[in-house]
PDB file of C-alpha atoms in Angstrom:
ATOM      1  CA  MET Y   1     -74.010 -41.500 -37.164  1.00  0.00           C
ATOM      2  CA  ILE Y   2     -76.448 -44.134 -38.617  1.00  0.00           C
ATOM      3  CA  SER Y   3     -78.742 -42.951 -41.526  1.00  0.00           C
ATOM      4  CA  ASP Y   4     -82.012 -43.002 -42.359  1.00  0.00           C
ATOM      5  CA  GLU Y   5     -81.706 -45.657 -44.974  1.00  0.00           C
ATOM      6  CA  ASP Y   6     -80.081 -47.500 -42.117  1.00  0.00           C
ATOM      7  CA  ILE Y   7     -82.366 -46.425 -39.694  1.00  0.00           C
ATOM      8  CA  LYS Y   8     -85.467 -47.925 -41.755  1.00  0.00           C
ATOM      9  CA  ARG Y   9     -83.065 -51.670 -43.104  1.00  0.00           C
ATOM     10  CA  CYS Y  10     -82.941 -51.510 -38.949  1.00  0.00           C
ATOM     11  CA  VAL Y  11     -86.913 -51.178 -38.213  1.00  0.00           C
ATOM     12  CA  GLU Y  12     -87.852 -53.597 -41.266  1.00  0.00           C
ATOM     13  CA  ILE Y  13     -85.124 -56.254 -39.549  1.00  0.00           C
ATOM     14  CA  GLU Y  14     -86.883 -56.146 -36.031  1.00  0.00           C
ATOM     15  CA  TYR Y  15     -90.683 -55.877 -37.333  1.00  0.00           C
ATOM     16  CA  ASP Y  16     -90.110 -58.651 -39.894  1.00  0.00           C
ATOM     17  CA  CYS Y  17     -88.053 -60.811 -36.413  1.00  0.00           C
ATOM     18  CA  TRP Y  18     -90.922 -59.979 -34.460  1.00  0.00           C
ATOM     19  CA  LYS Y  19     -93.260 -60.801 -37.067  1.00  0.00           C
ATOM     20  CA  ASN Y  20     -91.361 -64.441 -38.266  1.00  0.00           C
ATOM     21  CA  ASN Y  21     -90.329 -65.259 -35.139  1.00  0.00           C
ATOM     22  CA  LEU Y  22     -90.715 -63.931 -31.546  1.00  0.00           C
ATOM     23  CA  ALA Y  23     -94.909 -62.906 -32.375  1.00  0.00           C
ATOM     24  CA  PRO Y  24     -95.678 -67.036 -32.691  1.00  0.00           C
ATOM     25  CA  MET Y  25     -92.947 -68.722 -30.532  1.00  0.00           C
ATOM     26  CA  VAL Y  26     -94.778 -66.498 -28.038  1.00  0.00           C
ATOM     27  CA  ASN Y  27     -98.489 -66.644 -29.576  1.00  0.00           C
ATOM     28  CA  ILE Y  28     -99.101 -62.928 -29.292  1.00  0.00           C
ATOM     29  CA  THR Y  29     -99.535 -61.952 -32.973  1.00  0.00           C
ATOM     30  CA  GLU Y  30    -102.156 -59.358 -31.856  1.00  0.00           C
ATOM     31  CA  TYR Y  31     -98.745 -57.574 -30.752  1.00  0.00           C
ATOM     32  CA  LEU Y  32     -98.636 -57.197 -34.219  1.00  0.00           C
ATOM     33  CA  TYR Y  33    -101.540 -55.325 -34.313  1.00  0.00           C
ATOM     34  CA  PHE Y  34    -100.586 -52.871 -32.282  1.00  0.00           C
ATOM     35  CA  GLN Y  35     -96.466 -52.944 -33.142  1.00  0.00           C
ATOM     36  CA  THR Y  36     -96.318 -51.401 -36.659  1.00  0.00           C
ATOM     37  CA  LYS Y  37     -93.045 -50.399 -38.775  1.00  0.00           C
ATOM     38  CA  VAL Y  38     -93.742 -46.970 -37.906  1.00  0.00           C
ATOM     39  CA  SER Y  39     -93.768 -47.108 -34.358  1.00  0.00           C
ATOM     40  CA  LEU Y  40     -90.429 -48.754 -34.648  1.00  0.00           C
ATOM     41  CA  GLU Y  41     -88.697 -46.395 -35.868  1.00  0.00           C
ATOM     42  CA  ILE Y  42     -89.644 -43.405 -33.815  1.00  0.00           C
ATOM     43  CA  GLU Y  43     -88.527 -46.216 -30.772  1.00  0.00           C
ATOM     44  CA  LEU Y  44     -84.896 -46.596 -31.974  1.00  0.00           C
ATOM     45  CA  LYS Y  45     -84.889 -43.260 -33.285  1.00  0.00           C
ATOM     46  CA  LYS Y  46     -85.612 -42.159 -29.741  1.00  0.00           C
ATOM     47  CA  LEU Y  47     -83.061 -44.373 -28.093  1.00  0.00           C
ATOM     48  CA  LEU Y  48     -80.794 -43.397 -30.679  1.00  0.00           C
ATOM     49  CA  SER Y  49     -81.222 -39.554 -29.609  1.00  0.00           C
ATOM     50  CA  GLN Y  50     -79.547 -40.775 -26.207  1.00  0.00           C
ATOM     51  CA  ASN Y  51     -76.084 -40.346 -25.155  1.00  0.00           C
ATOM     52  CA  LYS Y  52     -75.719 -43.210 -23.470  1.00  0.00           C
ATOM     53  CA  THR Y  53     -76.337 -45.442 -26.152  1.00  0.00           C
ATOM     54  CA  ASN Y  54     -74.744 -46.797 -29.532  1.00  0.00           C
ATOM     55  CA  ILE Y  55     -75.915 -48.937 -32.287  1.00  0.00           C
ATOM     56  CA  ILE Y  56     -73.802 -51.912 -34.356  1.00  0.00           C
ATOM     57  CA  LEU Y  57     -74.731 -52.859 -37.049  1.00  0.00           C
ATOM     58  CA  SER Y  58     -73.303 -55.970 -39.125  1.00  0.00           C
ATOM     59  CA  HIS Y  59     -73.489 -55.995 -42.936  1.00  0.00           C
ATOM     60  CA  GLN Y  60     -73.055 -58.561 -45.397  1.00  0.00           C
ATOM     61  CA  ARG Y  61     -71.636 -58.131 -48.685  1.00  0.00           C
ATOM     62  CA  VAL Y  62     -74.056 -58.686 -51.470  1.00  0.00           C
ATOM     63  CA  ASP Y  63     -74.135 -60.906 -54.564  1.00  0.00           C
ATOM     64  CA  PRO Y  64     -74.029 -58.512 -57.607  1.00  0.00           C
ATOM     65  CA  GLN Y  65     -76.242 -61.127 -59.906  1.00  0.00           C
ATOM     66  CA  SER Y  66     -78.660 -61.068 -56.427  1.00  0.00           C
ATOM     67  CA  GLN Y  67     -81.397 -59.155 -56.387  1.00  0.00           C
ATOM     68  CA  GLY Y  68     -79.042 -56.460 -58.501  1.00  0.00           C
ATOM     69  CA  LEU Y  69     -78.282 -55.095 -55.568  1.00  0.00           C
ATOM     70  CA  THR Y  70     -74.464 -53.989 -55.117  1.00  0.00           C
ATOM     71  CA  GLY Y  71     -72.225 -52.814 -51.767  1.00  0.00           C
ATOM     72  CA  THR Y  72     -73.099 -53.898 -48.325  1.00  0.00           C
ATOM     73  CA  VAL Y  73     -76.433 -55.283 -46.684  1.00  0.00           C
ATOM     74  CA  ILE Y  74     -77.158 -54.688 -43.536  1.00  0.00           C
ATOM     75  CA  THR Y  75     -77.597 -58.381 -41.877  1.00  0.00           C
ATOM     76  CA  GLY Y  76     -78.485 -57.475 -38.502  1.00  0.00           C
ATOM     77  CA  PHE Y  77     -77.269 -55.101 -35.614  1.00  0.00           C
ATOM     78  CA  VAL Y  78     -77.556 -54.323 -31.577  1.00  0.00           C
ATOM     79  CA  VAL Y  79     -78.930 -51.225 -29.567  1.00  0.00           C
ATOM     80  CA  ILE Y  80     -76.768 -50.699 -26.378  1.00  0.00           C
ATOM     81  CA  SER Y  81     -77.794 -48.076 -23.727  1.00  0.00           C
ATOM     82  CA  TYR Y  82     -75.810 -47.646 -20.668  1.00  0.00           C
ATOM     83  CA  TYR Y  83     -77.722 -46.531 -17.293  1.00  0.00           C
ATOM     84  CA  GLN Y  84     -76.468 -44.876 -14.897  1.00  0.00           C
ATOM     85  CA  GLN Y  85     -78.444 -44.822 -12.325  1.00  0.00           C
ATOM     86  CA  HIS Y  86     -77.727 -49.305 -12.346  1.00  0.00           C
ATOM     87  CA  ASN Y  87     -74.311 -48.353 -13.425  1.00  0.00           C
ATOM     88  CA  ARG Y  88     -74.711 -51.272 -16.525  1.00  0.00           C
ATOM     89  CA  TYR Y  89     -74.956 -51.792 -19.725  1.00  0.00           C
ATOM     90  CA  VAL Y  90     -78.740 -52.904 -20.793  1.00  0.00           C
ATOM     91  CA  ILE Y  91     -78.876 -54.792 -24.459  1.00  0.00           C
ATOM     92  CA  GLU Y  92     -82.093 -52.765 -25.598  1.00  0.00           C
ATOM     93  CA  LYS Y  93     -82.496 -54.511 -28.850  1.00  0.00           C
ATOM     94  CA  LEU Y  94     -80.535 -57.465 -30.783  1.00  0.00           C
ATOM     95  CA  PHE Y  95     -82.380 -58.846 -33.904  1.00  0.00           C
ATOM     96  CA  VAL Y  96     -80.172 -61.242 -37.197  1.00  0.00           C
ATOM     97  CA  ALA Y  97     -82.770 -60.095 -40.389  1.00  0.00           C
ATOM     98  CA  PRO Y  98     -84.597 -63.383 -40.616  1.00  0.00           C
ATOM     99  CA  GLU Y  99     -83.058 -64.468 -44.504  1.00  0.00           C
ATOM    100  CA  TYR Y 100     -79.603 -64.611 -42.246  1.00  0.00           C
ATOM    101  CA  GLN Y 101     -80.011 -65.949 -39.250  1.00  0.00           C
ATOM    102  CA  ASN Y 102     -78.236 -68.814 -38.428  1.00  0.00           C
ATOM    103  CA  ASN Y 103     -74.795 -67.304 -39.713  1.00  0.00           C
ATOM    104  CA  HIS Y 104     -73.389 -66.462 -36.649  1.00  0.00           C
ATOM    105  CA  ILE Y 105     -74.691 -62.674 -37.161  1.00  0.00           C
ATOM    106  CA  ALA Y 106     -75.981 -62.679 -33.384  1.00  0.00           C
ATOM    107  CA  GLN Y 107     -72.798 -64.440 -31.823  1.00  0.00           C
ATOM    108  CA  ASN Y 108     -70.385 -61.445 -33.635  1.00  0.00           C
ATOM    109  CA  LEU Y 109     -72.794 -58.757 -32.469  1.00  0.00           C
ATOM    110  CA  LEU Y 110     -72.681 -60.165 -28.991  1.00  0.00           C
ATOM    111  CA  HIS Y 111     -68.990 -60.515 -29.781  1.00  0.00           C
ATOM    112  CA  ALA Y 112     -68.510 -56.555 -30.261  1.00  0.00           C
ATOM    113  CA  VAL Y 113     -70.794 -55.948 -27.701  1.00  0.00           C
ATOM    114  CA  ILE Y 114     -68.778 -57.334 -25.194  1.00  0.00           C
ATOM    115  CA  ASN Y 115     -65.684 -56.718 -26.438  1.00  0.00           C
ATOM    116  CA  ASN Y 116     -66.695 -52.952 -26.693  1.00  0.00           C
ATOM    117  CA  PHE Y 117     -68.283 -52.114 -23.275  1.00  0.00           C
ATOM    118  CA  THR Y 118     -66.276 -54.238 -21.049  1.00  0.00           C
ATOM    119  CA  ASP Y 119     -65.922 -51.945 -17.695  1.00  0.00           C
ATOM    120  CA  LEU Y 120     -69.523 -52.714 -16.803  1.00  0.00           C
ATOM    121  CA  PRO Y 121     -72.180 -55.441 -15.901  1.00  0.00           C
ATOM    122  CA  ILE Y 122     -74.086 -56.025 -19.177  1.00  0.00           C
ATOM    123  CA  SER Y 123     -78.177 -57.214 -19.282  1.00  0.00           C
ATOM    124  CA  MET Y 124     -80.466 -58.732 -21.814  1.00  0.00           C
ATOM    125  CA  ALA Y 125     -83.322 -59.690 -21.589  1.00  0.00           C
ATOM    126  CA  VAL Y 126     -85.131 -62.800 -23.271  1.00  0.00           C
ATOM    127  CA  PHE Y 127     -88.209 -64.682 -23.789  1.00  0.00           C
ATOM    128  CA  LYS Y 128     -87.345 -68.001 -22.101  1.00  0.00           C
ATOM    129  CA  GLU Y 129     -88.598 -69.659 -25.159  1.00  0.00           C
ATOM    130  CA  ASN Y 130     -86.205 -67.890 -27.009  1.00  0.00           C
ATOM    131  CA  ARG Y 131     -83.772 -71.154 -26.024  1.00  0.00           C
ATOM    132  CA  ILE Y 132     -81.293 -69.954 -29.378  1.00  0.00           C
ATOM    133  CA  MET Y 133     -80.362 -65.922 -27.668  1.00  0.00           C
ATOM    134  CA  ALA Y 134     -80.726 -67.516 -24.606  1.00  0.00           C
ATOM    135  CA  HIS Y 135     -78.047 -70.603 -25.324  1.00  0.00           C
ATOM    136  CA  ILE Y 136     -75.922 -67.633 -27.539  1.00  0.00           C
ATOM    137  CA  LEU Y 137     -75.957 -65.512 -24.147  1.00  0.00           C
ATOM    138  CA  ILE Y 138     -74.640 -68.467 -21.527  1.00  0.00           C
ATOM    139  CA  LYS Y 139     -71.927 -69.533 -24.076  1.00  0.00           C
ATOM    140  CA  TYR Y 140     -70.702 -65.379 -23.713  1.00  0.00           C
ATOM    141  CA  GLY Y 141     -70.641 -65.596 -20.176  1.00  0.00           C
ATOM    142  CA  PHE Y 142     -73.927 -64.189 -19.021  1.00  0.00           C
ATOM    143  CA  ARG Y 143     -76.145 -65.747 -16.573  1.00  0.00           C
ATOM    144  CA  GLN Y 144     -79.734 -65.728 -15.200  1.00  0.00           C
ATOM    145  CA  SER Y 145     -80.534 -63.204 -12.491  1.00  0.00           C
ATOM    146  CA  TYR Y 146     -84.255 -62.836 -12.730  1.00  0.00           C
ATOM    147  CA  ASN Y 147     -87.302 -64.875 -14.200  1.00  0.00           C
ATOM    148  CA  ARG Y 148     -90.705 -62.338 -14.191  1.00  0.00           C
ATOM    149  CA  SER Y 149     -93.416 -62.143 -16.736  1.00  0.00           C
ATOM    150  CA  LEU Y 150     -94.110 -59.172 -19.283  1.00  0.00           C
ATOM    151  CA  SER Y 151     -96.115 -56.624 -20.663  1.00  0.00           C
ATOM    152  CA  LEU Y 152     -95.964 -54.956 -23.761  1.00  0.00           C
ATOM    153  CA  GLU Y 153     -97.439 -51.558 -24.414  1.00  0.00           C
ATOM    154  CA  TYR Y 154     -98.150 -49.591 -26.909  1.00  0.00           C
ATOM    155  CA  GLY Y 155     -99.877 -46.478 -26.419  1.00  0.00           C
ATOM    156  CA  LYS Y 156    -102.903 -47.067 -24.537  1.00  0.00           C
ATOM    157  CA  ASN Y 157    -103.276 -50.827 -25.585  1.00  0.00           C
ATOM    158  CA  LYS Y 158    -101.655 -52.939 -22.994  1.00  0.00           C
ATOM    159  CA  ILE Y 159    -101.229 -57.245 -23.689  1.00  0.00           C
ATOM    160  CA  ASP Y 160     -99.995 -59.450 -21.008  1.00  0.00           C
ATOM    161  CA  ILE Y 161     -98.051 -61.910 -21.449  1.00  0.00           C
ATOM    162  CA  PRO Y 162     -97.942 -64.972 -19.673  1.00  0.00           C
ATOM    163  CA  HIS Y 163     -95.006 -65.705 -20.923  1.00  0.00           C
ATOM    164  CA  SER Y 164     -91.537 -64.961 -18.901  1.00  0.00           C
ATOM    165  CA  TYR Y 165     -88.224 -63.767 -19.917  1.00  0.00           C
ATOM    166  CA  TYR Y 166     -85.320 -64.238 -17.886  1.00  0.00           C
ATOM    167  CA  LEU Y 167     -82.589 -61.786 -17.558  1.00  0.00           C
ATOM    168  CA  LEU Y 168     -79.312 -62.725 -18.699  1.00  0.00           C
ATOM    169  CA  GLU Y 169     -76.550 -60.161 -16.996  1.00  0.00           C
ATOM    170  CA  ARG Y 170     -72.892 -60.850 -17.836  1.00  0.00           C
ATOM    171  CA  ASN Y 171     -69.841 -59.036 -15.685  1.00  0.00           C
ATOM    172  CA  LEU Y 172     -72.013 -59.226 -12.099  1.00  0.00           C
ATOM    173  CA  ASP Y 173     -71.191 -59.521  -9.145  1.00  0.00           C
ATOM    174  CA  GLU Y 174     -73.523 -60.610  -6.407  1.00  0.00           C
ATOM    175  CA  GLU Y 175     -74.227 -57.371  -5.030  1.00  0.00           C
ATOM    176  CA  ASP Y 176     -74.542 -55.555  -8.777  1.00  0.00           C
ATOM    177  CA  ILE Y 177     -77.828 -58.401  -9.354  1.00  0.00           C
ATOM    178  CA  LEU Y 178     -80.826 -55.428 -10.103  1.00  0.00           C
ATOM    179  CA  TRP Y 179     -83.888 -57.538  -9.519  1.00  0.00           C
TER     180      TRP Y 179
END
């Protein structure tokens, strides 16, 4: 069971990734007006309350001399769900704190997913502009199965994104392709 403190850290990481990386990458800074830490926390708790959803955390030991912290800090996380109607796993979220990026944390999280969820296909949607994540997924045997436009919704607000994303999938037979 994940603690409330760990959920808050995951929310902080996701929000910082949207603010620092994803929103500028696809030019959707207005999305940040709708997406708040509170809404991200509600979304994460809702995902984690489902029986078929798991979270894997990445930790790093903190140098006692830095920031007055001791122990470990969460540096990234991945949320993966099983969808019975499609008979596959879907990586819902994979985020690494901006200050810990470029340290192979995303690769380690992905490696953990691949090692623990081997029995069915695994899917993840990635913005086309997020070339680093797409490259990592392809390196781990994912392949592009779909390309489509995206709309982001938050409550009554909806933003149509002129950018598209890839659906990258692993362990697929041709008849398994969703879209």
